[in-house]
CSV table of C-alpha atoms in Angstrom, one decimal:
chain,number,residue,atom,x,y,z
A,1,MET,CA,82.4,-17.5,-22.1
A,2,LYS,CA,79.0,-19.2,-21.7
A,3,LYS,CA,77.8,-17.4,-24.9
A,4,ILE,CA,80.8,-18.7,-26.8
A,5,ILE,CA,80.3,-22.3,-25.6
A,6,PHE,CA,76.6,-22.1,-26.4
A,7,SER,CA,77.3,-20.7,-29.9
A,8,LEU,CA,79.8,-23.4,-30.6
A,9,LEU,CA,77.5,-26.1,-29.4
A,10,PHE,CA,74.6,-24.7,-31.4
A,11,THR,CA,76.7,-24.5,-34.5
A,12,ALA,CA,77.9,-28.1,-34.1
A,13,LEU,CA,74.4,-29.5,-33.6
A,14,LEU,CA,72.7,-27.6,-36.4
A,15,PRO,CA,74.1,-29.8,-39.2
A,16,ALA,CA,73.1,-32.9,-37.3
A,17,ALA,CA,69.5,-31.7,-37.0
A,18,ALA,CA,69.5,-30.9,-40.7
A,19,ILE,CA,70.8,-34.4,-41.5
A,20,MET,CA,68.1,-36.0,-39.3
A,21,ALA,CA,65.4,-34.0,-41.1
A,22,GLN,CA,66.8,-35.0,-44.5
A,23,ASP,CA,66.9,-38.7,-43.4
A,24,LYS,CA,63.2,-38.5,-42.4
A,25,GLU,CA,62.4,-36.9,-45.7
A,26,THR,CA,64.3,-39.6,-47.6
A,27,GLU,CA,62.5,-42.3,-45.6
A,28,LEU,CA,59.1,-40.8,-46.3
A,29,GLN,CA,60.0,-40.6,-50.0
A,30,ALA,CA,60.9,-44.3,-50.0
A,31,ASP,CA,57.6,-45.1,-48.2
A,32,ALA,CA,55.6,-43.1,-50.7
A,33,ASP,CA,57.3,-45.0,-53.6
A,34,LYS,CA,56.4,-48.3,-51.9
A,35,GLY,CA,52.8,-47.0,-51.4
A,36,LYS,CA,52.5,-46.1,-55.0
A,37,SER,CA,53.6,-49.6,-56.0
A,38,ALA,CA,51.1,-51.1,-53.6
A,39,PHE,CA,48.3,-49.1,-55.1
A,40,ILE,CA,49.3,-50.1,-58.6
A,41,ASN,CA,49.8,-53.8,-57.6
A,42,SER,CA,46.3,-53.9,-56.1
A,43,ASP,CA,44.7,-52.3,-59.2
A,44,GLY,CA,46.8,-52.0,-62.4
A,45,GLN,CA,44.5,-49.4,-63.8
A,46,MET,CA,45.8,-47.0,-61.2
A,47,GLN,CA,49.0,-46.6,-63.2
A,48,SER,CA,47.1,-44.5,-65.7
A,49,LEU,CA,45.8,-42.3,-62.9
A,50,PHE,CA,49.3,-41.7,-61.6
A,51,ASP,CA,50.5,-41.0,-65.2
A,52,ASN,CA,47.7,-38.7,-66.2
A,53,ALA,CA,47.0,-36.7,-63.0
A,54,TYR,CA,48.4,-33.2,-62.9
A,55,GLY,CA,49.6,-34.0,-59.4
A,56,TYR,CA,49.0,-36.3,-56.4
A,57,VAL,CA,49.9,-36.7,-52.8
A,58,ILE,CA,50.7,-40.1,-51.2
A,59,PHE,CA,50.3,-40.7,-47.5
A,60,PRO,CA,52.0,-44.1,-47.1
A,61,ASN,CA,51.3,-44.6,-43.4
A,62,VAL,CA,48.2,-43.2,-41.8
A,63,GLY,CA,47.3,-44.2,-38.3
A,64,LYS,CA,43.7,-44.1,-37.1
A,65,GLY,CA,42.3,-44.8,-33.7
A,66,ALA,CA,39.1,-44.2,-31.8
A,67,ILE,CA,36.9,-44.8,-28.8
A,68,GLY,CA,33.9,-42.6,-29.5
A,69,ILE,CA,36.0,-39.7,-30.6
A,70,GLY,CA,38.6,-40.6,-33.1
A,71,GLY,CA,41.5,-39.2,-35.0
A,72,ALA,CA,44.0,-40.0,-37.7
A,73,ALA,CA,47.3,-38.5,-38.9
A,74,GLY,CA,49.9,-39.1,-41.5
A,75,ASN,CA,52.7,-37.6,-43.5
A,76,GLY,CA,53.0,-37.7,-47.3
A,77,ILE,CA,54.9,-36.6,-50.4
A,78,VAL,CA,53.3,-34.2,-52.9
A,79,TYR,CA,54.0,-34.7,-56.6
A,80,GLU,CA,53.5,-32.3,-59.4
A,81,GLN,CA,53.6,-33.7,-62.9
A,82,GLY,CA,55.3,-36.8,-61.6
A,83,LYS,CA,58.1,-35.0,-59.6
A,84,PRO,CA,58.2,-34.6,-55.8
A,85,VAL,CA,57.8,-31.0,-54.9
A,86,GLY,CA,57.0,-31.0,-51.1
A,87,SER,CA,55.7,-32.8,-48.1
A,88,ALA,CA,52.2,-32.8,-46.5
A,89,LYS,CA,50.6,-33.6,-43.2
A,90,MET,CA,47.1,-34.9,-42.8
A,91,LYS,CA,45.0,-34.7,-39.6
A,92,GLN,CA,41.5,-36.1,-39.2
A,93,VAL,CA,38.9,-35.9,-36.4
A,94,ASN,CA,35.7,-38.0,-36.2
A,95,VAL,CA,32.8,-38.0,-33.9
A,96,GLY,CA,30.3,-40.9,-33.7
A,97,PHE,CA,30.1,-44.6,-32.9
A,98,GLN,CA,33.6,-45.9,-33.5
A,99,PHE,CA,36.1,-48.2,-31.8
A,100,GLY,CA,39.5,-49.6,-32.8
A,101,GLY,CA,42.6,-48.8,-34.6
A,102,GLN,CA,43.7,-49.0,-38.2
A,103,ALA,CA,46.6,-48.4,-40.5
A,104,TYR,CA,46.1,-47.4,-44.1
A,105,ARG,CA,47.6,-45.5,-47.0
A,106,GLU,CA,45.9,-42.8,-49.0
A,107,VAL,CA,46.4,-41.1,-52.3
A,108,ILE,CA,44.8,-37.9,-53.5
A,109,PHE,CA,44.9,-37.2,-57.2
A,110,PHE,CA,44.6,-33.6,-58.5
A,111,GLU,CA,43.0,-33.2,-62.0
A,112,ASN,CA,44.6,-29.8,-62.8
A,113,LYS,CA,47.0,-27.1,-61.5
A,114,ALA,CA,44.1,-25.2,-59.9
A,115,ALA,CA,43.2,-28.2,-57.7
A,116,LEU,CA,46.8,-28.8,-56.7
A,117,ASP,CA,47.3,-25.1,-56.0
A,118,ARG,CA,44.3,-25.2,-53.6
A,119,PHE,CA,46.0,-28.0,-51.7
A,120,LYS,CA,49.4,-26.2,-51.6
A,121,GLU,CA,47.8,-23.0,-50.3
A,122,GLY,CA,46.6,-24.9,-47.2
A,123,ASN,CA,43.0,-24.2,-47.8
A,124,PHE,CA,42.2,-27.8,-48.6
A,125,GLU,CA,40.1,-30.0,-46.4
A,126,PHE,CA,37.5,-32.8,-46.8
A,127,SER,CA,34.2,-32.5,-45.0
A,128,GLY,CA,32.1,-35.4,-43.7
A,129,GLN,CA,30.4,-35.7,-47.1
A,130,ALA,CA,33.7,-36.5,-48.9
A,131,SER,CA,34.3,-40.1,-49.8
A,132,ALA,CA,37.3,-42.2,-50.7
A,133,VAL,CA,37.4,-45.4,-52.8
A,134,ALA,CA,38.9,-48.4,-51.2
A,135,VAL,CA,41.4,-49.9,-53.6
A,136,THR,CA,40.6,-53.4,-54.9
A,137,LYS,CA,41.2,-54.9,-58.3
A,138,GLY,CA,39.3,-52.8,-60.9
A,139,ALA,CA,38.1,-50.2,-58.3
A,140,SER,CA,39.6,-47.3,-60.2
A,141,GLY,CA,38.0,-48.1,-63.5
A,142,ASN,CA,34.8,-46.0,-63.1
A,143,VAL,CA,35.9,-43.3,-60.7
A,144,LYS,CA,35.6,-39.7,-61.7
A,145,TYR,CA,37.1,-36.5,-60.4
A,146,GLY,CA,34.9,-34.4,-58.0
A,147,ASN,CA,35.9,-30.8,-57.7
A,148,GLY,CA,39.3,-31.6,-59.3
A,149,VAL,CA,40.2,-34.4,-56.8
A,150,MET,CA,39.9,-38.1,-56.5
A,151,VAL,CA,40.8,-40.1,-53.3
A,152,PHE,CA,41.8,-43.7,-52.8
A,153,THR,CA,42.6,-45.6,-49.6
A,154,GLN,CA,44.1,-49.0,-49.0
A,155,GLU,CA,44.0,-50.8,-45.7
A,156,LYS,CA,47.2,-52.0,-44.3
A,157,GLY,CA,46.0,-53.5,-41.0
A,158,GLY,CA,43.9,-53.2,-37.9
A,159,LEU,CA,40.2,-53.4,-37.2
A,160,MET,CA,37.9,-50.4,-37.0
A,161,TYR,CA,34.1,-50.3,-36.3
A,162,GLU,CA,32.7,-46.9,-37.2
A,163,ALA,CA,29.6,-44.9,-38.2
A,164,SER,CA,31.0,-41.4,-37.9
A,165,ILE,CA,31.3,-38.0,-39.5
A,166,GLY,CA,34.4,-36.0,-39.6
A,167,GLY,CA,36.9,-34.4,-41.9
A,168,GLN,CA,40.5,-34.3,-43.0
A,169,LYS,CA,42.7,-31.2,-42.9
A,170,PHE,CA,46.0,-30.9,-44.8
A,171,SER,CA,49.1,-28.8,-44.7
A,172,TYR,CA,51.8,-28.4,-47.3
A,173,LYS,CA,55.5,-27.6,-47.1
A,174,ALA,CA,57.6,-27.1,-50.3
A,175,PHE,CA,61.0,-28.8,-50.6
């Protein structure tokens, strides 16, 4: 009898869990769309990057905090030739002089299929030497791809003091 009740309960709750996951995915997609608009509004030249990149991933809400050792994390949507194809997670760890908290958004452009495929395979990470361009008016005008990728960040709020090294690691899940 207990097995029957448990099975019925599990069967009843499974669709609710799927709906909640779908709602989070829909919310993340809406946030990514707003993030894309914010990047373009800050620098109109970014529209051509979105239009011409083979693919890109937008992390609309990345939270970062540190007291000596710091970390950041965020979720994003991956686009291939302008269409959403999956979700991504970003994690970052830093060591060095740092203190504070910050919220920002990040977009990574992929120049070609090979670069996007590296990201999708989960073998993609940035080392301490990687750099991102802070989006301001005209910032995207002279930026070039490095190893098939180009990264932009845009501050949303907070205050962070840092002189640190660290890296970002990513994971990908297809829709």
